[in-house]
CSV table of C-alpha atoms in Angstrom, one decimal:
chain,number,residue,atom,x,y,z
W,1,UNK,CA,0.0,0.0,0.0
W,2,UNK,CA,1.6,3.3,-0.6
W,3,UNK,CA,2.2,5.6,1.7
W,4,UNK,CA,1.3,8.9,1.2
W,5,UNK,CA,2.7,10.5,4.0
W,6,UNK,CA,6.1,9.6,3.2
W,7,UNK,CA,5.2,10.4,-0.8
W,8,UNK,CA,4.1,13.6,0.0
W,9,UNK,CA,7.0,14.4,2.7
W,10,UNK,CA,9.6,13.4,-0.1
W,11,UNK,CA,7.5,16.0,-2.3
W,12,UNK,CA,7.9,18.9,0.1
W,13,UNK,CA,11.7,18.3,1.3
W,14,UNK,CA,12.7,18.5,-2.6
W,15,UNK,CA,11.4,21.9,-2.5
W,16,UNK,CA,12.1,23.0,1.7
W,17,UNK,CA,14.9,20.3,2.7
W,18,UNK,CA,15.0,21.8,5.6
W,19,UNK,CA,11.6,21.0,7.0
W,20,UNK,CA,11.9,19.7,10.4
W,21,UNK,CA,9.2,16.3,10.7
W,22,UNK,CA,7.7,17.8,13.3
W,23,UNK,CA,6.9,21.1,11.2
W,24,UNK,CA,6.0,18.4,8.6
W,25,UNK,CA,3.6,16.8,11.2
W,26,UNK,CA,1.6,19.9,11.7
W,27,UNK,CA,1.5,20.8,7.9
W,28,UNK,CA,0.6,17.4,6.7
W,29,UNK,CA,-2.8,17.7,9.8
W,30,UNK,CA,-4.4,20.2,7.0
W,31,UNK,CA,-4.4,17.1,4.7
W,32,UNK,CA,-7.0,14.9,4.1
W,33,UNK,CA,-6.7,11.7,2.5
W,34,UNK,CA,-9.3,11.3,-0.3
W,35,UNK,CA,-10.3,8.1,-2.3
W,36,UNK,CA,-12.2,8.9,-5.6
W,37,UNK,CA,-12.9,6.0,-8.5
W,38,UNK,CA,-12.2,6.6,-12.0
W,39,UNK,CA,-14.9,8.6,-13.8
W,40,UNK,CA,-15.4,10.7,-10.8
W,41,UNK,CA,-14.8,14.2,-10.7
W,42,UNK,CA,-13.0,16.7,-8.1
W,43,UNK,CA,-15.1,19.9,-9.9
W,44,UNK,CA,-18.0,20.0,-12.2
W,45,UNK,CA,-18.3,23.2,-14.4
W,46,UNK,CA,-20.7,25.8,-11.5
W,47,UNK,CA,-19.8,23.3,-8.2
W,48,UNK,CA,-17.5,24.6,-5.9
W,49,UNK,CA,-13.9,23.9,-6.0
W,50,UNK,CA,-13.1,23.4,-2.3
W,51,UNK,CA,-10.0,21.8,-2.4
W,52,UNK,CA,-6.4,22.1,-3.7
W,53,UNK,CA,-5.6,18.6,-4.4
W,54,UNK,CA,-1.7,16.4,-4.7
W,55,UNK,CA,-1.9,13.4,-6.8
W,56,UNK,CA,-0.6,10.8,-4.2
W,57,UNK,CA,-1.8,8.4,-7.5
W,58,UNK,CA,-4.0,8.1,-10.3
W,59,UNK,CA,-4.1,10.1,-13.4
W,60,UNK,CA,-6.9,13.4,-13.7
W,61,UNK,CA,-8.3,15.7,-16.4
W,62,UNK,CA,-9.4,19.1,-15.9
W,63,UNK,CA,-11.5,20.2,-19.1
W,64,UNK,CA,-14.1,22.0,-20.0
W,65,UNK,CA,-16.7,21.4,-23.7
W,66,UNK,CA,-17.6,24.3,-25.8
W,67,UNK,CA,-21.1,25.1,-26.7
W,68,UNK,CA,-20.2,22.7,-30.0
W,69,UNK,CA,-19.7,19.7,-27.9
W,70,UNK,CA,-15.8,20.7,-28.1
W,71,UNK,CA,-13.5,19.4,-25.4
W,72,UNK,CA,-10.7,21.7,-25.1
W,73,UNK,CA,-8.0,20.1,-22.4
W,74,UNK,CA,-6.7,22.5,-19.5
W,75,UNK,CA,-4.1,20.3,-17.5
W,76,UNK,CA,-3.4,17.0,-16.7
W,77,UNK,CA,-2.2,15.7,-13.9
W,78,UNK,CA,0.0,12.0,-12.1
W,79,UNK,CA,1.9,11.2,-9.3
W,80,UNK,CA,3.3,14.2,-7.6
W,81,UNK,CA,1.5,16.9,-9.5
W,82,UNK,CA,-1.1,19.1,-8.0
W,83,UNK,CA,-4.2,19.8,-9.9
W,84,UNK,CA,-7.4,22.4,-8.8
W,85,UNK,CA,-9.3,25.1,-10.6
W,86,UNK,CA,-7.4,28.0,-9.2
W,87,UNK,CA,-9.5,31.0,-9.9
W,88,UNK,CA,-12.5,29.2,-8.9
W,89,UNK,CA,-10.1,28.0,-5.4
W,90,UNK,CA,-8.9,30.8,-4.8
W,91,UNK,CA,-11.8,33.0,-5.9
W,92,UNK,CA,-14.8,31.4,-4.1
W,93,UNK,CA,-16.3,30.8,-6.9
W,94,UNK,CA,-18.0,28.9,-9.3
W,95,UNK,CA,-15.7,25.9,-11.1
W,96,UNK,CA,-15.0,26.9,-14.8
W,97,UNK,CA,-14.2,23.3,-15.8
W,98,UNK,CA,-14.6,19.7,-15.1
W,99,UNK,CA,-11.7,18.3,-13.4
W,100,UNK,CA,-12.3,14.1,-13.9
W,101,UNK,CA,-10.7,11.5,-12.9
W,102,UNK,CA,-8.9,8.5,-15.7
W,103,UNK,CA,-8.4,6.2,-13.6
W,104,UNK,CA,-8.8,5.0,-9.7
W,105,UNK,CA,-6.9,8.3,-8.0
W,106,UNK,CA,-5.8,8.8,-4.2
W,107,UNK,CA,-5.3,12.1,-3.5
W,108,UNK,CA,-4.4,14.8,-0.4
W,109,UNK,CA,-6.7,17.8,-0.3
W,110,UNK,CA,-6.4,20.9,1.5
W,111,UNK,CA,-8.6,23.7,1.7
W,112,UNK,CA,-8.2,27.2,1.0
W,113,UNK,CA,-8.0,28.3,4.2
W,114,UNK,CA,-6.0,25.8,5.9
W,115,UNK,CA,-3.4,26.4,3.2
W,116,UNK,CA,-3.6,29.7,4.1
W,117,UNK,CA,-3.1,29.0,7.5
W,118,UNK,CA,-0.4,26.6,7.0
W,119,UNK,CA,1.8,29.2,4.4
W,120,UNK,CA,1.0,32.0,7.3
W,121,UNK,CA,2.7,29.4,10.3
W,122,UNK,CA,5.5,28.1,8.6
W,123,UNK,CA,7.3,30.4,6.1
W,124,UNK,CA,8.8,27.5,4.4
W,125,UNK,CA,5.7,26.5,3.3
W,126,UNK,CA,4.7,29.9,2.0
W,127,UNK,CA,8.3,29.6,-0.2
W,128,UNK,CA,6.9,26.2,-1.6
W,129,UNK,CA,4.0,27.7,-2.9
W,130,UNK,CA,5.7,30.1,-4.2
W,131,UNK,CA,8.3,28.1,-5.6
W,132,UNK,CA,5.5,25.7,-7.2
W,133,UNK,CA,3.2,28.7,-8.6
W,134,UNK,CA,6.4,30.5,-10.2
W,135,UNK,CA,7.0,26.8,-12.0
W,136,UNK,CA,3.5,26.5,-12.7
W,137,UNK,CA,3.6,30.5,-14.5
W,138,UNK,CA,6.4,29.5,-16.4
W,139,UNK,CA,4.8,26.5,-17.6
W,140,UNK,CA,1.4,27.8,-18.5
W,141,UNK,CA,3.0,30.8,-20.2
W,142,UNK,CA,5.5,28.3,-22.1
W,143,UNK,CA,2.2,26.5,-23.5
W,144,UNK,CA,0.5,29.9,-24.5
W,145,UNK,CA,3.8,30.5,-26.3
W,146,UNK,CA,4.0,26.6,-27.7
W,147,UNK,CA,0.3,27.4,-29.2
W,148,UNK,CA,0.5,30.8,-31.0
W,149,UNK,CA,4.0,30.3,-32.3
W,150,UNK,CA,4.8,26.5,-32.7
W,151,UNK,CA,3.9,23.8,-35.6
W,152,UNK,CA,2.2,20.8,-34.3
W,153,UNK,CA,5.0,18.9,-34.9
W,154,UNK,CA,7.0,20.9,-32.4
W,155,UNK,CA,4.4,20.8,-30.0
W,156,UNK,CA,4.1,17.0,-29.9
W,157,UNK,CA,8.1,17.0,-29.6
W,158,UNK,CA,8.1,19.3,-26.6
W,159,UNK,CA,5.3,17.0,-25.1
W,160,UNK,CA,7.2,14.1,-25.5
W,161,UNK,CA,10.5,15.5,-24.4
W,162,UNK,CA,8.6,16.8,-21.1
W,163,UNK,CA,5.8,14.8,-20.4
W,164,UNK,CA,6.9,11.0,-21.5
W,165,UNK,CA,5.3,9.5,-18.6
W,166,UNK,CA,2.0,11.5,-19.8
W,167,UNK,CA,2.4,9.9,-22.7
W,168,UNK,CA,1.9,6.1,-22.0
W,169,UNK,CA,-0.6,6.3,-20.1
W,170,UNK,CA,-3.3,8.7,-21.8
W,171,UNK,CA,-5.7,7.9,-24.7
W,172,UNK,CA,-3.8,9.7,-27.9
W,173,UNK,CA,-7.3,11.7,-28.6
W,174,UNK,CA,-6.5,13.6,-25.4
W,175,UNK,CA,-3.1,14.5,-26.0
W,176,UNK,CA,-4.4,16.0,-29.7
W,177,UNK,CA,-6.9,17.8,-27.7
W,178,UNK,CA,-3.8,19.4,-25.0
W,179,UNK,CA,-2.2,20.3,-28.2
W,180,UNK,CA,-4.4,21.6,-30.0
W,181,UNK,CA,-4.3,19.7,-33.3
W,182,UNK,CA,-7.0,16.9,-34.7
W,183,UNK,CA,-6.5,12.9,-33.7
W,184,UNK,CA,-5.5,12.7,-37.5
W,185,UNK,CA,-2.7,15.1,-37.0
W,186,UNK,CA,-1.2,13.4,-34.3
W,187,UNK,CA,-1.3,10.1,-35.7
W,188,UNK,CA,0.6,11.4,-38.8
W,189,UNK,CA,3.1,13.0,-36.0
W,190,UNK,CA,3.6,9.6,-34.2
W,191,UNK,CA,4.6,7.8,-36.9
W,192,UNK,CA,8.1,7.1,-36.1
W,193,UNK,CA,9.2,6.5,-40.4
W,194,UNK,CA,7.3,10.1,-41.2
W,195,UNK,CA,10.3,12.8,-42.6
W,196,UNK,CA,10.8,15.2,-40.6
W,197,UNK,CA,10.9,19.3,-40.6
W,198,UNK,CA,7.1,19.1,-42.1
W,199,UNK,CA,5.3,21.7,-40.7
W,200,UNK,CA,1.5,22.7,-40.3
N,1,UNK,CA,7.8,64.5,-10.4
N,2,UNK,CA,6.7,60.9,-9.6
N,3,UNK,CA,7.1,59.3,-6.3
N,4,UNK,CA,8.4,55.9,-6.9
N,5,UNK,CA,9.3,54.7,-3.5
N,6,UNK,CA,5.5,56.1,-2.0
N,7,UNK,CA,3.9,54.1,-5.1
N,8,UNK,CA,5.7,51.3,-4.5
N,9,UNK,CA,5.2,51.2,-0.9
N,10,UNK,CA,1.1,51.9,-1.4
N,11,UNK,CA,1.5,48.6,-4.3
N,12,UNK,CA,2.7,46.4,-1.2
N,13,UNK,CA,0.2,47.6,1.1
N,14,UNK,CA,-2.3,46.8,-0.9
N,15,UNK,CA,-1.4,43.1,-0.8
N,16,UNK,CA,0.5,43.7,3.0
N,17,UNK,CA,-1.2,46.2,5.1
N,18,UNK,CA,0.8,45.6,7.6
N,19,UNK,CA,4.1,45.8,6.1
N,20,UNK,CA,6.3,48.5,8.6
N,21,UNK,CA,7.7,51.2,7.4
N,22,UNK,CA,10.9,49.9,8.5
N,23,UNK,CA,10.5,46.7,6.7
N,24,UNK,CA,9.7,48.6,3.3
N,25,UNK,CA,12.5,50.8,3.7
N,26,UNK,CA,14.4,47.1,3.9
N,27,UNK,CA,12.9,45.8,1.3
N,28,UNK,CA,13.1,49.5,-1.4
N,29,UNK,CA,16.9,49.1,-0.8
N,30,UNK,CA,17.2,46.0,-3.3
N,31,UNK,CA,15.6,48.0,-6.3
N,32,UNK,CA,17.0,50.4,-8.0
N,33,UNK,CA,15.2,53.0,-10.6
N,34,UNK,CA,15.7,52.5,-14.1
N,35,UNK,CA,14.7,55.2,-17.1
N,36,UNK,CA,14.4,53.9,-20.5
N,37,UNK,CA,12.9,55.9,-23.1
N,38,UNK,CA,10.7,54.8,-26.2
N,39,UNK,CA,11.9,51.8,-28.2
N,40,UNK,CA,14.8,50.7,-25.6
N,41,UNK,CA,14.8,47.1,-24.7
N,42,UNK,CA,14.5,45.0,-21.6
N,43,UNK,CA,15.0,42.0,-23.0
N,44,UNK,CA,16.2,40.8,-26.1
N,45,UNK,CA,16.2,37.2,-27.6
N,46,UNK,CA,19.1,35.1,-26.9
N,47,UNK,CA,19.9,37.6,-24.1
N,48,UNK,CA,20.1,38.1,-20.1
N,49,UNK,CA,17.0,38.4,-18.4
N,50,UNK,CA,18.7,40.0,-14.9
N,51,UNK,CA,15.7,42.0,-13.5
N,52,UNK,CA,12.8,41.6,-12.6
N,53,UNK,CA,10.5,44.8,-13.2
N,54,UNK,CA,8.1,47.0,-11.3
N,55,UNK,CA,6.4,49.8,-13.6
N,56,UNK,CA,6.6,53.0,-11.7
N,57,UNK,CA,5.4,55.1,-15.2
N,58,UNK,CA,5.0,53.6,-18.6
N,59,UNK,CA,3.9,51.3,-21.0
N,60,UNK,CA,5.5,48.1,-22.6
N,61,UNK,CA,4.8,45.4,-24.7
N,62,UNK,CA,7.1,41.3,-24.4
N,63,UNK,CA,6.3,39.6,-27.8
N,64,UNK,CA,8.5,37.3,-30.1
N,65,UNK,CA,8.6,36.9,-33.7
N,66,UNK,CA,8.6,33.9,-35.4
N,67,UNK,CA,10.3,32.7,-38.5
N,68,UNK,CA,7.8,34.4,-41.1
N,69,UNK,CA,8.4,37.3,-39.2
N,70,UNK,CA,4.9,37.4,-37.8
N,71,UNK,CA,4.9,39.3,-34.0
N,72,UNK,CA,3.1,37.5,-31.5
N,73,UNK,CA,2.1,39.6,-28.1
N,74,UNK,CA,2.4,37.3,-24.5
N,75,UNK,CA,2.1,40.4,-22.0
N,76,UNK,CA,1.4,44.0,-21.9
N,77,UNK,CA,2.4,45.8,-18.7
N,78,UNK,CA,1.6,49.7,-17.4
N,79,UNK,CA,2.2,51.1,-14.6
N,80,UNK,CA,1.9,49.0,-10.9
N,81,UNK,CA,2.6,45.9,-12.7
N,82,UNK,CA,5.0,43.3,-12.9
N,83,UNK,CA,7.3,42.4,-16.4
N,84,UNK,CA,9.8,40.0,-17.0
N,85,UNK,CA,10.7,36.7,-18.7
N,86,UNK,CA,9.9,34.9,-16.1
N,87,UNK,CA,11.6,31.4,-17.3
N,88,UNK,CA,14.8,33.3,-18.1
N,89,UNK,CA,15.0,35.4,-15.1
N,90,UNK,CA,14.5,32.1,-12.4
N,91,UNK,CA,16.2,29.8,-14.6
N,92,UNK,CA,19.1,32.1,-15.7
N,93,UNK,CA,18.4,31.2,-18.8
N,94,UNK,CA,18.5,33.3,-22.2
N,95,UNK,CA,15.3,35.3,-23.1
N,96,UNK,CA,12.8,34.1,-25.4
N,97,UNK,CA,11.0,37.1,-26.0
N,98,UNK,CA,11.7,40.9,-26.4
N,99,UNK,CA,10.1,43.1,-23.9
N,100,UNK,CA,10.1,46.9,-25.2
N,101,UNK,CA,9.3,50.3,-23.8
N,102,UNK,CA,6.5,51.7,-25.8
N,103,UNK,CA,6.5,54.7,-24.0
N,104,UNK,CA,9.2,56.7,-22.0
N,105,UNK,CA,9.6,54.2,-18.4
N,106,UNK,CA,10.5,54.7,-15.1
N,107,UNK,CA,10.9,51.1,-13.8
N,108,UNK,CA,11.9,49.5,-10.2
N,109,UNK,CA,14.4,46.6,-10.9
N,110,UNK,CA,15.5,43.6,-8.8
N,111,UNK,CA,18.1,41.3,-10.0
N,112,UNK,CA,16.4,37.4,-8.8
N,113,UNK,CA,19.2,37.2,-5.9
N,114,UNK,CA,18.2,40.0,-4.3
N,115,UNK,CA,14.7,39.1,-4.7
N,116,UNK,CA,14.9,35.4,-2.9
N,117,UNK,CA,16.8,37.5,-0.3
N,118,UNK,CA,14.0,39.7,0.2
N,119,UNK,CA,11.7,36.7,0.0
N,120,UNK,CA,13.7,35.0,3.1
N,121,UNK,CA,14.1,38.0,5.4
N,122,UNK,CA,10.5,39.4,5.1
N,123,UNK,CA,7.8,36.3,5.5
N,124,UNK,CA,5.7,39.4,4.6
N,125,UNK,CA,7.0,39.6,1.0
N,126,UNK,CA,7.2,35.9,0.3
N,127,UNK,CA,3.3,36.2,0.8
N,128,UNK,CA,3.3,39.3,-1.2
N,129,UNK,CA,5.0,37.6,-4.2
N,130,UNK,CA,2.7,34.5,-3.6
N,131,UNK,CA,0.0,36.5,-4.1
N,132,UNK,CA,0.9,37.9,-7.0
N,133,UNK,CA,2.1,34.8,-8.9
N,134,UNK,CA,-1.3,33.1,-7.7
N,135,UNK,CA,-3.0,35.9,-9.9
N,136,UNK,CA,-0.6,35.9,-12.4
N,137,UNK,CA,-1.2,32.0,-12.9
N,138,UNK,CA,-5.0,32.7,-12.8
N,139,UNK,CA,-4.4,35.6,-15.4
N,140,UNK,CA,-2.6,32.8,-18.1
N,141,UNK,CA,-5.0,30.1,-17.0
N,142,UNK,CA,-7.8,32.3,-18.3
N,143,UNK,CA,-5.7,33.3,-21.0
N,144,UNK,CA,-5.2,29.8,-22.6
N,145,UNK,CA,-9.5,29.1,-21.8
N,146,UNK,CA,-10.1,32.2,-24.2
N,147,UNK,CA,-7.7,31.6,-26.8
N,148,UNK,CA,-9.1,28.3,-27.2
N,149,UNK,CA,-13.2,28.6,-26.8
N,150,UNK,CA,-13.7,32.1,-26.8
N,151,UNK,CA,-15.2,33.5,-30.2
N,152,UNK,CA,-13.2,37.0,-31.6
N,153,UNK,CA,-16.2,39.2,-30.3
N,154,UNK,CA,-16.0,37.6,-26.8
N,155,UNK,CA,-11.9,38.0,-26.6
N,156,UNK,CA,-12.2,41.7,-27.6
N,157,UNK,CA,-15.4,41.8,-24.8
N,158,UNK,CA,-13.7,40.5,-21.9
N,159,UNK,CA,-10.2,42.5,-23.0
N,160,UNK,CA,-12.2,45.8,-22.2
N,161,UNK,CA,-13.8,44.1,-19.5
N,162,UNK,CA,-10.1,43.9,-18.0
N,163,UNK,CA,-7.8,46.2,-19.8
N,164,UNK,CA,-9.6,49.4,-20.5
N,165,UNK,CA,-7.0,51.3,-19.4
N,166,UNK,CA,-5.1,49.4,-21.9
N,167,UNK,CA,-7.6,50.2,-24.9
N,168,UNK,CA,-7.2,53.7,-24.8
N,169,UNK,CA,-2.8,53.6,-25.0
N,170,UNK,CA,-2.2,50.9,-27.1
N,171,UNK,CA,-2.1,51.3,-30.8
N,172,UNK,CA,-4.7,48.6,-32.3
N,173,UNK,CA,-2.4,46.1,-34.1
N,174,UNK,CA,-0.7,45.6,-30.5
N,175,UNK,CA,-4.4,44.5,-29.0
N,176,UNK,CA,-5.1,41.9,-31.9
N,177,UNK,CA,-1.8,40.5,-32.1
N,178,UNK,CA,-2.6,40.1,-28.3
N,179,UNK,CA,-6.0,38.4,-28.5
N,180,UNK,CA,-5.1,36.2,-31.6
N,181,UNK,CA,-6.9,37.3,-34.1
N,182,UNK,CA,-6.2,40.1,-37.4
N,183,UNK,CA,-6.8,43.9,-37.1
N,184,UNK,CA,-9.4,43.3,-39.4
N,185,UNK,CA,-11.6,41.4,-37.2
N,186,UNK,CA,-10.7,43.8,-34.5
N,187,UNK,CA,-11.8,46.7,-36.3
N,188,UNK,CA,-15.1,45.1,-37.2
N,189,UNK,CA,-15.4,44.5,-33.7
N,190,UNK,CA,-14.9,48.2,-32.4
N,191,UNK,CA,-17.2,49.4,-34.5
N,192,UNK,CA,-20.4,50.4,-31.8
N,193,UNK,CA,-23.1,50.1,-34.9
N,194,UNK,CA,-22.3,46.1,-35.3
N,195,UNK,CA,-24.9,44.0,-34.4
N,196,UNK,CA,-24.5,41.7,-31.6
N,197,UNK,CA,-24.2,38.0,-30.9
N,198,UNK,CA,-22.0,37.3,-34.2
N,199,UNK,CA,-19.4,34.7,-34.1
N,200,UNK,CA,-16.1,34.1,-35.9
């Protein structure tokens, strides 16, 4: 069985090594273990999004469908990544997108205002969440970047090269959707014998 | 002549009411005040990204330009907020974007040491920059959810919405490049006499 104390200890000392266990102890009491099958979701489009949730394990999809039936992928998220719709988190208010999960998932969830509490007690904790929202910035801007100014080919190739694991485990339909290109598309991309330098 | 310490301390109090007036004196000692006129750079592709960038007076666009030499926008910034390549400035890493003064600027600056100082001997601003990047992260979120489901009309809606202050300094090719679409379909848009409820 996996522990997810020790998991999610390991995930905070790569950020804060220098978290004493017993300041651990009191940060990981704001944590609730949560249990949710696949085809569940953590946030329906107008529900509340009460939690900020770490993937102890499981694999999730936040989304949202157009008035066209469209589904347009916002995030993934595995093992060791947190997932939540922020504005809606942090906002109080209504969920903009479904956030569902692919498979069986444990998680930890926390609620706004304990990780409020816990950031305002132990400054270390407020420099993780700094640490993981200046990452997450980067990231999110990289993809708006990736999008406007990339051919699909180069998107797929900077998928691969940082999200591999992603990759093996995800229907290829949802990947085309993250990128932003048709199923066709990516199939034509994934053939390994294709020439490259092609673009869009 | 502008006050650039007593706006910056009133942009921290907003977020830290109850930042001392010792502390900020502690904390306005790591910037220094930068004047760049019209056209100067901050960044430059392939180049050092050393500050990071608090608008005291001014107006500046960060874009990049791809290989067909079309100019894509990621960030406007006017006064009280933040600019710099984010990714390049934590990561020490070259730019990948230019960010130009579109106006005359007076700017704060803070190299990235000096701001993870800062960060460690205030707890104060480690939430202050917290809260900024947890709004900054919502900002791109939403960013990315318009660019993929929002119709042209509804970009250019929720732009004014947020930016109007933006809409009145920014030449109009600037504010399509920015919401994706040609200054065409922007002009259409800003035309009052159009009839509503049209789609692209």
């Amino acid at each position: 069985m996996l522990d997810a104390k020790s998991l999610f200890n390991a995930h905070l000392k790569y950020v804060v090594p220098k978290l004493e266990d017993e300041e651990f102890d009191e940060v990981y009491e704001h944590f609730k273990i949560v249990k949710r099958k696949k085809g569940d979701f953590l946030a329906q489009v107008g529900g509340p999004m009460l939690f900020d949730y770490w993937v102890v394990e499981g694999c999730i999809k936040a989304y949202f469908i157009n008035r066209k039936g469209n589904e347009y992928i916002v995030q993934f998220a595995i093992e060791d990544w947190w997932v939540s719709d922020y504005n809606a988190f942090f906002n109080k208010i209504p969920s903009t997108y479904f956030i569902e999960c692919l498979e069986d998932c444990t998680l930890l969830a926390i609620t706004l205002e304990d990780r409020e509490k816990v950031c305002k007690n132990h400054h270390k904790m407020e420099y993780f969440w700094r640490y993981k929202l200046t990452n997450g910035y980067i990231a999110v801007q990289k993809r708006i970047l990736t999008l406007l100014k990339d051919s699909a080919e180069v998107r797929y190739k900077k998928f691969i090269e940082n999200y591999s694991k992603l990759l093996q485990r995800l229907p290829r339909k949802y990947i085309a959707s993250y990128l932003g290109m048709s199923r066709e598309t990516l199939s034509r991309l994934h053939r390994p014998s294709r020439s490259r330098g092609e673009e869009e």
